[in-house]
Amino acid sequence: MFQVNHLIGFGAASTGLNNSFALTGGATTYLGRTLGAGTRTKFAISYWVKAPSSFSSAICILGGTSNTDVFGIDSTGHPTFLLNNGTNGEQWAGTVLTTSAYNHVLYWVDTANGTAGDRLRVWINGTEEASFGRDNNPTPSEAAGTINNSAALRIGRTTNDVLAWANTWTIEEIAFFDNNLPTITQVRDSSTSKPKDLTGLNFGSTGFWLRFEGGTAATVGTDSSGLGNSWTGTNIVDGDLVSTVP
C-alpha cells in the first residue's frame, strides 16, 4: 500500500534540532517494540517532525495495526489519531503541518475524562487545535487496543506493514507518557520553538523518550526516559545515519 523511502531523526536534550540522522534503508525500515501493560485509557505522545516539500501518502508516527491505535499524519499533512478501529475515537486535526520548519505535536488521550470533547486533545506548534476534519469522541473509559496492552508497536510503519514513511520525513524526537499528560510548556520551549529537556518528567511504566542522538544503528532506539524501554531498529545500518543541522 505504502512504501518506506526515508525516515530522518535527530535530537539533543535541552536545545534540540542539533544531531540529525537519516534512515534510508528502504521499504522495511522501522523501529519496533512490544510495550508492557500500562494505562490504556490515559497516555500522551510528543514528537517533532519536518515534512517533505510536498505530501503524498499517509504515514505512521507510532502505531499497532493500520486500524488500531495509530498516531499519524494523513496524505495532506494533518496530524491524526485513530483509537481502536476509529468508530469511537478518531481525530484529524484541521491544521496542516508546515514544510519549511520543524513541527511539534503533543497529543493527549484521556478517555476517562468526564468531558467528552476533552478525551482527545492535540497541540500543534504550541497552540491547542480547535478545528478538526474528523472528531469522534471515544466512549467513556474506552481502552486502547494495542497501546499499553503488551502488544507490538512500530515507529515508521504499522505492524501490518502499511502507512510506511514516504518521501523525506524528518523526526527529531518522540516521547511517550504512560498515565501522564504533560503540559505543552513541559515539552516545548515557546521562546525557541525547540524541544525541552524531558529529564525528570513522569513517563509512567511503559513510557519512553527517543532522542536519536547516538549516531549509530546500535543506539538508534535508545530510551532516555530512565525506564530502559529501548526500541529495536530493523534494516538500519550505520551508513543510514547522517548528521545534519537544520
PDB file of C-alpha atoms in Angstrom:
ATOM      1  CA  MET A   1       0.000   0.000   0.000  1.00  0.00           C
ATOM      2  CA  PHE A   2       2.710   2.464   1.021  1.00  0.00           C
ATOM      3  CA  GLN A   3       6.492   2.206   0.758  1.00  0.00           C
ATOM      4  CA  VAL A   4       9.148   3.450   3.163  1.00  0.00           C
ATOM      5  CA  ASN A   5      11.567   5.733   1.384  1.00  0.00           C
ATOM      6  CA  HIS A   6      13.083   7.858   4.139  1.00  0.00           C
ATOM      7  CA  LEU A   7      12.915   8.334   7.876  1.00  0.00           C
ATOM      8  CA  ILE A   8      15.091  11.007   9.384  1.00  0.00           C
ATOM      9  CA  GLY A   9      15.553  11.737  13.089  1.00  0.00           C
ATOM     10  CA  PHE A  10      17.704  13.643  15.495  1.00  0.00           C
ATOM     11  CA  GLY A  11      17.748  15.122  18.965  1.00  0.00           C
ATOM     12  CA  ALA A  12      19.512  16.854  21.820  1.00  0.00           C
ATOM     13  CA  ALA A  13      18.091  17.027  25.303  1.00  0.00           C
ATOM     14  CA  SER A  14      17.945  20.726  26.046  1.00  0.00           C
ATOM     15  CA  THR A  15      18.331  22.551  22.745  1.00  0.00           C
ATOM     16  CA  GLY A  16      17.002  20.023  20.226  1.00  0.00           C
ATOM     17  CA  LEU A  17      17.416  20.013  16.468  1.00  0.00           C
ATOM     18  CA  ASN A  18      21.183  19.556  16.619  1.00  0.00           C
ATOM     19  CA  ASN A  19      22.231  15.951  15.938  1.00  0.00           C
ATOM     20  CA  SER A  20      20.291  14.740  12.930  1.00  0.00           C
ATOM     21  CA  PHE A  21      20.326  11.353  11.286  1.00  0.00           C
ATOM     22  CA  ALA A  22      18.717   9.962   8.177  1.00  0.00           C
ATOM     23  CA  LEU A  23      17.415   6.404   7.930  1.00  0.00           C
ATOM     24  CA  THR A  24      17.150   5.468   4.287  1.00  0.00           C
ATOM     25  CA  GLY A  25      17.036   1.685   4.488  1.00  0.00           C
ATOM     26  CA  GLY A  26      14.079   1.225   2.142  1.00  0.00           C
ATOM     27  CA  ALA A  27      10.724  -0.497   2.333  1.00  0.00           C
ATOM     28  CA  THR A  28      11.372  -2.417   5.543  1.00  0.00           C
ATOM     29  CA  THR A  29      12.986   0.261   7.735  1.00  0.00           C
ATOM     30  CA  TYR A  30      11.333   0.878  11.096  1.00  0.00           C
ATOM     31  CA  LEU A  31      11.722   0.794  14.887  1.00  0.00           C
ATOM     32  CA  GLY A  32       9.776  -1.757  16.892  1.00  0.00           C
ATOM     33  CA  ARG A  33       8.974  -2.668  20.472  1.00  0.00           C
ATOM     34  CA  THR A  34       6.370  -4.588  22.441  1.00  0.00           C
ATOM     35  CA  LEU A  35       5.179  -2.293  25.213  1.00  0.00           C
ATOM     36  CA  GLY A  36       4.202  -3.842  28.519  1.00  0.00           C
ATOM     37  CA  ALA A  37       0.899  -3.460  30.310  1.00  0.00           C
ATOM     38  CA  GLY A  38       0.273   0.186  31.107  1.00  0.00           C
ATOM     39  CA  THR A  39      -2.694   2.526  31.422  1.00  0.00           C
ATOM     40  CA  ARG A  40      -4.832   2.043  28.312  1.00  0.00           C
ATOM     41  CA  THR A  41      -7.163   4.987  28.974  1.00  0.00           C
ATOM     42  CA  LYS A  42      -4.620   7.741  29.651  1.00  0.00           C
ATOM     43  CA  PHE A  43      -1.400   8.452  27.755  1.00  0.00           C
ATOM     44  CA  ALA A  44       0.294  11.119  25.658  1.00  0.00           C
ATOM     45  CA  ILE A  45       2.763  11.429  22.816  1.00  0.00           C
ATOM     46  CA  SER A  46       5.067  14.324  21.938  1.00  0.00           C
ATOM     47  CA  TYR A  47       7.002  14.383  18.673  1.00  0.00           C
ATOM     48  CA  TRP A  48       8.895  16.784  16.407  1.00  0.00           C
ATOM     49  CA  VAL A  49       8.772  16.344  12.628  1.00  0.00           C
ATOM     50  CA  LYS A  50       9.716  18.154   9.460  1.00  0.00           C
ATOM     51  CA  ALA A  51       7.579  17.425   6.423  1.00  0.00           C
ATOM     52  CA  PRO A  52       8.854  16.887   2.882  1.00  0.00           C
ATOM     53  CA  SER A  53       8.347  19.627   0.313  1.00  0.00           C
ATOM     54  CA  SER A  54       5.062  18.022  -0.702  1.00  0.00           C
ATOM     55  CA  PHE A  55       2.662  15.481   0.801  1.00  0.00           C
ATOM     56  CA  SER A  56       1.707  12.269  -0.935  1.00  0.00           C
ATOM     57  CA  SER A  57       0.980   9.357   1.410  1.00  0.00           C
ATOM     58  CA  ALA A  58      -0.337   8.976   4.939  1.00  0.00           C
ATOM     59  CA  ILE A  59       2.325   7.833   7.412  1.00  0.00           C
ATOM     60  CA  CYS A  60       2.512   6.204  10.838  1.00  0.00           C
ATOM     61  CA  ILE A  61       4.390   8.028  13.606  1.00  0.00           C
ATOM     62  CA  LEU A  62       3.576   5.373  16.228  1.00  0.00           C
ATOM     63  CA  GLY A  63       1.066   2.581  15.999  1.00  0.00           C
ATOM     64  CA  GLY A  64      -0.070  -1.003  16.042  1.00  0.00           C
ATOM     65  CA  THR A  65      -2.000  -2.298  13.041  1.00  0.00           C
ATOM     66  CA  SER A  66      -3.349   0.090  10.418  1.00  0.00           C
ATOM     67  CA  ASN A  67      -6.731   0.353  12.148  1.00  0.00           C
ATOM     68  CA  THR A  68      -5.778   0.038  15.813  1.00  0.00           C
ATOM     69  CA  ASP A  69      -4.186   2.846  17.850  1.00  0.00           C
ATOM     70  CA  VAL A  70      -2.222   4.837  15.267  1.00  0.00           C
ATOM     71  CA  PHE A  71      -0.737   8.302  15.678  1.00  0.00           C
ATOM     72  CA  GLY A  72      -0.021   9.500  12.167  1.00  0.00           C
ATOM     73  CA  ILE A  73      -0.114  12.211   9.532  1.00  0.00           C
ATOM     74  CA  ASP A  74      -2.557  11.983   6.655  1.00  0.00           C
ATOM     75  CA  SER A  75      -1.713  12.359   2.977  1.00  0.00           C
ATOM     76  CA  THR A  76      -2.393  16.098   3.066  1.00  0.00           C
ATOM     77  CA  GLY A  77      -0.299  16.903   6.159  1.00  0.00           C
ATOM     78  CA  HIS A  78      -2.824  16.786   9.019  1.00  0.00           C
ATOM     79  CA  PRO A  79      -1.800  15.091  12.316  1.00  0.00           C
ATOM     80  CA  THR A  80      -4.211  12.268  13.144  1.00  0.00           C
ATOM     81  CA  PHE A  81      -5.031   9.694  15.816  1.00  0.00           C
ATOM     82  CA  LEU A  82      -7.090   6.537  15.482  1.00  0.00           C
ATOM     83  CA  LEU A  83      -8.156   4.767  18.706  1.00  0.00           C
ATOM     84  CA  ASN A  84      -9.028   1.119  18.185  1.00  0.00           C
ATOM     85  CA  ASN A  85     -10.854   0.946  14.847  1.00  0.00           C
ATOM     86  CA  GLY A  86     -11.874   4.615  14.913  1.00  0.00           C
ATOM     87  CA  THR A  87     -15.620   4.041  15.278  1.00  0.00           C
ATOM     88  CA  ASN A  88     -15.287   5.787  18.614  1.00  0.00           C
ATOM     89  CA  GLY A  89     -12.075   7.737  18.917  1.00  0.00           C
ATOM     90  CA  GLU A  90     -10.818   9.287  15.701  1.00  0.00           C
ATOM     91  CA  GLN A  91      -9.407  12.774  15.273  1.00  0.00           C
ATOM     92  CA  TRP A  92      -7.909  14.535  12.261  1.00  0.00           C
ATOM     93  CA  ALA A  93      -6.505  17.980  13.037  1.00  0.00           C
ATOM     94  CA  GLY A  94      -7.529  20.862  10.816  1.00  0.00           C
ATOM     95  CA  THR A  95      -4.034  22.377  10.783  1.00  0.00           C
ATOM     96  CA  VAL A  96      -1.637  21.347   8.018  1.00  0.00           C
ATOM     97  CA  LEU A  97       1.994  20.919   9.061  1.00  0.00           C
ATOM     98  CA  THR A  98       4.446  23.375   7.573  1.00  0.00           C
ATOM     99  CA  THR A  99       7.074  22.148   5.135  1.00  0.00           C
ATOM    100  CA  SER A 100       9.519  24.961   5.869  1.00  0.00           C
ATOM    101  CA  ALA A 101      10.327  24.257   9.527  1.00  0.00           C
ATOM    102  CA  TYR A 102      10.076  21.649  12.253  1.00  0.00           C
ATOM    103  CA  ASN A 103       6.631  20.994  13.691  1.00  0.00           C
ATOM    104  CA  HIS A 104       5.787  19.924  17.216  1.00  0.00           C
ATOM    105  CA  VAL A 105       2.746  17.767  18.000  1.00  0.00           C
ATOM    106  CA  LEU A 106       1.513  16.915  21.505  1.00  0.00           C
ATOM    107  CA  TYR A 107      -1.420  14.517  21.742  1.00  0.00           C
ATOM    108  CA  TRP A 108      -3.385  13.701  24.886  1.00  0.00           C
ATOM    109  CA  VAL A 109      -5.578  10.614  25.166  1.00  0.00           C
ATOM    110  CA  ASP A 110      -7.736  10.625  28.317  1.00  0.00           C
ATOM    111  CA  THR A 111     -10.829   8.544  27.674  1.00  0.00           C
ATOM    112  CA  ALA A 112     -11.944   8.555  31.330  1.00  0.00           C
ATOM    113  CA  ASN A 113     -12.350  12.347  31.199  1.00  0.00           C
ATOM    114  CA  GLY A 114     -15.916  13.314  32.080  1.00  0.00           C
ATOM    115  CA  THR A 115     -15.979  15.918  29.292  1.00  0.00           C
ATOM    116  CA  ALA A 116     -16.337  14.064  26.002  1.00  0.00           C
ATOM    117  CA  GLY A 117     -14.600  16.780  23.990  1.00  0.00           C
ATOM    118  CA  ASP A 118     -11.531  16.599  26.222  1.00  0.00           C
ATOM    119  CA  ARG A 119     -10.862  12.884  25.759  1.00  0.00           C
ATOM    120  CA  LEU A 120      -8.670  13.610  22.729  1.00  0.00           C
ATOM    121  CA  ARG A 121      -6.683  16.848  22.650  1.00  0.00           C
ATOM    122  CA  VAL A 122      -3.843  17.963  20.403  1.00  0.00           C
ATOM    123  CA  TRP A 123      -1.416  20.894  20.333  1.00  0.00           C
ATOM    124  CA  ILE A 124       0.375  21.799  17.104  1.00  0.00           C
ATOM    125  CA  ASN A 125       3.359  24.121  17.367  1.00  0.00           C
ATOM    126  CA  GLY A 126       2.290  25.269  20.810  1.00  0.00           C
ATOM    127  CA  THR A 127      -1.374  26.005  20.087  1.00  0.00           C
ATOM    128  CA  GLU A 128      -4.236  23.717  21.033  1.00  0.00           C
ATOM    129  CA  GLU A 129      -6.199  22.647  17.981  1.00  0.00           C
ATOM    130  CA  ALA A 130      -9.827  23.759  17.808  1.00  0.00           C
ATOM    131  CA  SER A 131     -10.746  22.764  14.238  1.00  0.00           C
ATOM    132  CA  PHE A 132     -10.924  19.177  13.035  1.00  0.00           C
ATOM    133  CA  GLY A 133     -11.615  17.384   9.791  1.00  0.00           C
ATOM    134  CA  ARG A 134     -12.872  14.441  11.832  1.00  0.00           C
ATOM    135  CA  ASP A 135     -13.592  14.435  15.551  1.00  0.00           C
ATOM    136  CA  ASN A 136     -15.216  11.327  17.025  1.00  0.00           C
ATOM    137  CA  ASN A 137     -15.005  11.184  20.798  1.00  0.00           C
ATOM    138  CA  PRO A 138     -14.051   7.901  22.493  1.00  0.00           C
ATOM    139  CA  THR A 139     -16.669   6.225  24.640  1.00  0.00           C
ATOM    140  CA  PRO A 140     -16.186   6.787  28.404  1.00  0.00           C
ATOM    141  CA  SER A 141     -13.077   4.930  29.604  1.00  0.00           C
ATOM    142  CA  GLU A 142     -12.573   3.237  26.236  1.00  0.00           C
ATOM    143  CA  ALA A 143      -9.322   1.273  26.394  1.00  0.00           C
ATOM    144  CA  ALA A 144      -6.692   1.276  23.668  1.00  0.00           C
ATOM    145  CA  GLY A 145      -6.431  -1.989  21.790  1.00  0.00           C
ATOM    146  CA  THR A 146      -2.646  -2.222  21.332  1.00  0.00           C
ATOM    147  CA  ILE A 147      -1.043   0.716  23.169  1.00  0.00           C
ATOM    148  CA  ASN A 148      -0.145  -0.316  26.732  1.00  0.00           C
ATOM    149  CA  ASN A 149      -1.655  -3.747  26.107  1.00  0.00           C
ATOM    150  CA  SER A 150       1.511  -5.866  25.857  1.00  0.00           C
ATOM    151  CA  ALA A 151       1.285  -5.639  22.070  1.00  0.00           C
ATOM    152  CA  ALA A 152       3.797  -4.893  19.331  1.00  0.00           C
ATOM    153  CA  LEU A 153       4.134  -1.286  18.168  1.00  0.00           C
ATOM    154  CA  ARG A 154       6.240   0.363  15.494  1.00  0.00           C
ATOM    155  CA  ILE A 155       7.614   3.766  14.624  1.00  0.00           C
ATOM    156  CA  GLY A 156       7.732   4.346  10.864  1.00  0.00           C
ATOM    157  CA  ARG A 157       5.077   1.851   9.753  1.00  0.00           C
ATOM    158  CA  THR A 158       2.265  -0.188  11.278  1.00  0.00           C
ATOM    159  CA  THR A 159       2.695  -3.778  12.388  1.00  0.00           C
ATOM    160  CA  ASN A 160       0.791  -4.999   9.331  1.00  0.00           C
ATOM    161  CA  ASP A 161       3.178  -3.072   7.075  1.00  0.00           C
ATOM    162  CA  VAL A 162       1.082  -0.140   5.867  1.00  0.00           C
ATOM    163  CA  LEU A 163       1.277   3.633   6.406  1.00  0.00           C
ATOM    164  CA  ALA A 164       5.030   3.415   5.896  1.00  0.00           C
ATOM    165  CA  TRP A 165       7.201   6.521   5.761  1.00  0.00           C
ATOM    166  CA  ALA A 166       7.117   8.046   2.312  1.00  0.00           C
ATOM    167  CA  ASN A 167       9.058  10.914   0.752  1.00  0.00           C
ATOM    168  CA  THR A 168      11.622  12.531   3.052  1.00  0.00           C
ATOM    169  CA  TRP A 169      10.218  12.995   6.536  1.00  0.00           C
ATOM    170  CA  THR A 170      12.336  14.083   9.499  1.00  0.00           C
ATOM    171  CA  ILE A 171      11.604  13.095  13.087  1.00  0.00           C
ATOM    172  CA  GLU A 172      13.543  14.952  15.776  1.00  0.00           C
ATOM    173  CA  GLU A 173      12.423  13.055  18.827  1.00  0.00           C
ATOM    174  CA  ILE A 174       9.450  11.110  20.095  1.00  0.00           C
ATOM    175  CA  ALA A 175       8.321  10.716  23.705  1.00  0.00           C
ATOM    176  CA  PHE A 176       5.502   8.601  25.082  1.00  0.00           C
ATOM    177  CA  PHE A 177       3.965   9.129  28.522  1.00  0.00           C
ATOM    178  CA  ASP A 178       2.048   6.350  30.266  1.00  0.00           C
ATOM    179  CA  ASN A 179      -0.703   7.533  32.636  1.00  0.00           C
ATOM    180  CA  ASN A 180       0.521  11.123  32.430  1.00  0.00           C
ATOM    181  CA  LEU A 181      -0.490  14.155  30.373  1.00  0.00           C
ATOM    182  CA  PRO A 182       2.436  16.615  30.268  1.00  0.00           C
ATOM    183  CA  THR A 183       1.592  20.246  29.571  1.00  0.00           C
ATOM    184  CA  ILE A 184       2.725  21.929  26.395  1.00  0.00           C
ATOM    185  CA  THR A 185       5.158  24.081  28.388  1.00  0.00           C
ATOM    186  CA  GLN A 186       6.808  20.958  29.799  1.00  0.00           C
ATOM    187  CA  VAL A 187       7.727  19.587  26.391  1.00  0.00           C
ATOM    188  CA  ARG A 188       8.144  22.671  24.175  1.00  0.00           C
ATOM    189  CA  ASP A 189      10.202  25.814  24.713  1.00  0.00           C
ATOM    190  CA  SER A 190       7.981  28.624  23.455  1.00  0.00           C
ATOM    191  CA  SER A 191      10.874  31.089  23.243  1.00  0.00           C
ATOM    192  CA  THR A 192      12.952  28.938  20.894  1.00  0.00           C
ATOM    193  CA  SER A 193      10.293  26.627  19.397  1.00  0.00           C
ATOM    194  CA  LYS A 194      12.524  23.681  20.227  1.00  0.00           C
ATOM    195  CA  PRO A 195      12.222  20.611  22.450  1.00  0.00           C
ATOM    196  CA  LYS A 196      12.694  20.919  26.176  1.00  0.00           C
ATOM    197  CA  ASP A 197      14.777  18.606  28.299  1.00  0.00           C
ATOM    198  CA  LEU A 198      12.283  15.984  29.465  1.00  0.00           C
ATOM    199  CA  THR A 199      14.508  14.685  32.243  1.00  0.00           C
ATOM    200  CA  GLY A 200      12.515  14.280  35.447  1.00  0.00           C
ATOM    201  CA  LEU A 201       9.085  14.083  33.836  1.00  0.00           C
ATOM    202  CA  ASN A 202       6.814  11.182  34.736  1.00  0.00           C
ATOM    203  CA  PHE A 203       6.909   8.592  31.938  1.00  0.00           C
ATOM    204  CA  GLY A 204       4.885   6.010  33.893  1.00  0.00           C
ATOM    205  CA  SER A 205       5.908   2.386  33.391  1.00  0.00           C
ATOM    206  CA  THR A 206       5.755   1.915  29.604  1.00  0.00           C
ATOM    207  CA  GLY A 207       6.880   5.402  28.563  1.00  0.00           C
ATOM    208  CA  PHE A 208       9.945   6.175  26.501  1.00  0.00           C
ATOM    209  CA  TRP A 209      11.930   9.099  25.143  1.00  0.00           C
ATOM    210  CA  LEU A 210      13.819   8.513  21.900  1.00  0.00           C
ATOM    211  CA  ARG A 211      16.261  11.331  21.200  1.00  0.00           C
ATOM    212  CA  PHE A 212      18.086   9.702  18.260  1.00  0.00           C
ATOM    213  CA  GLU A 213      21.393  11.192  19.334  1.00  0.00           C
ATOM    214  CA  GLY A 214      23.731   8.192  19.334  1.00  0.00           C
ATOM    215  CA  GLY A 215      24.592   8.367  15.670  1.00  0.00           C
ATOM    216  CA  THR A 216      24.808   4.602  15.163  1.00  0.00           C
ATOM    217  CA  ALA A 217      22.356   1.878  14.225  1.00  0.00           C
ATOM    218  CA  ALA A 218      23.095   0.161  17.534  1.00  0.00           C
ATOM    219  CA  THR A 219      21.920   3.177  19.549  1.00  0.00           C
ATOM    220  CA  VAL A 220      19.111   4.498  17.328  1.00  0.00           C
ATOM    221  CA  GLY A 221      16.377   3.158  19.608  1.00  0.00           C
ATOM    222  CA  THR A 222      17.954   4.038  22.958  1.00  0.00           C
ATOM    223  CA  ASP A 223      15.429   5.190  25.565  1.00  0.00           C
ATOM    224  CA  SER A 224      16.429   8.304  27.545  1.00  0.00           C
ATOM    225  CA  SER A 225      13.440   8.257  29.918  1.00  0.00           C
ATOM    226  CA  GLY A 226      15.315   6.245  32.536  1.00  0.00           C
ATOM    227  CA  LEU A 227      12.923   3.308  32.202  1.00  0.00           C
ATOM    228  CA  GLY A 228      15.042   1.290  29.799  1.00  0.00           C
ATOM    229  CA  ASN A 229      12.234   0.939  27.236  1.00  0.00           C
ATOM    230  CA  SER A 230      14.528   0.975  24.218  1.00  0.00           C
ATOM    231  CA  TRP A 231      13.403   0.141  20.688  1.00  0.00           C
ATOM    232  CA  THR A 232      14.929  -2.144  18.081  1.00  0.00           C
ATOM    233  CA  GLY A 233      15.757  -0.925  14.593  1.00  0.00           C
ATOM    234  CA  THR A 234      15.092  -3.150  11.598  1.00  0.00           C
ATOM    235  CA  ASN A 235      17.247  -2.910   8.456  1.00  0.00           C
ATOM    236  CA  ILE A 236      19.072   0.132   9.830  1.00  0.00           C
ATOM    237  CA  VAL A 237      22.837   0.383   9.350  1.00  0.00           C
ATOM    238  CA  ASP A 238      25.351   2.987  10.471  1.00  0.00           C
ATOM    239  CA  GLY A 239      25.552   4.338   6.932  1.00  0.00           C
ATOM    240  CA  ASP A 240      21.896   5.332   7.148  1.00  0.00           C
ATOM    241  CA  LEU A 241      22.644   7.893   9.858  1.00  0.00           C
ATOM    242  CA  VAL A 242      23.754  11.267   8.536  1.00  0.00           C
ATOM    243  CA  SER A 243      24.451  14.204  10.849  1.00  0.00           C
ATOM    244  CA  THR A 244      22.860  17.492   9.794  1.00  0.00           C
ATOM    245  CA  VAL A 245      21.946  20.798  11.408  1.00  0.00           C
ATOM    246  CA  PRO A 246      18.693  22.416  10.205  1.00  0.00           C
TER     247      PRO A 246
END
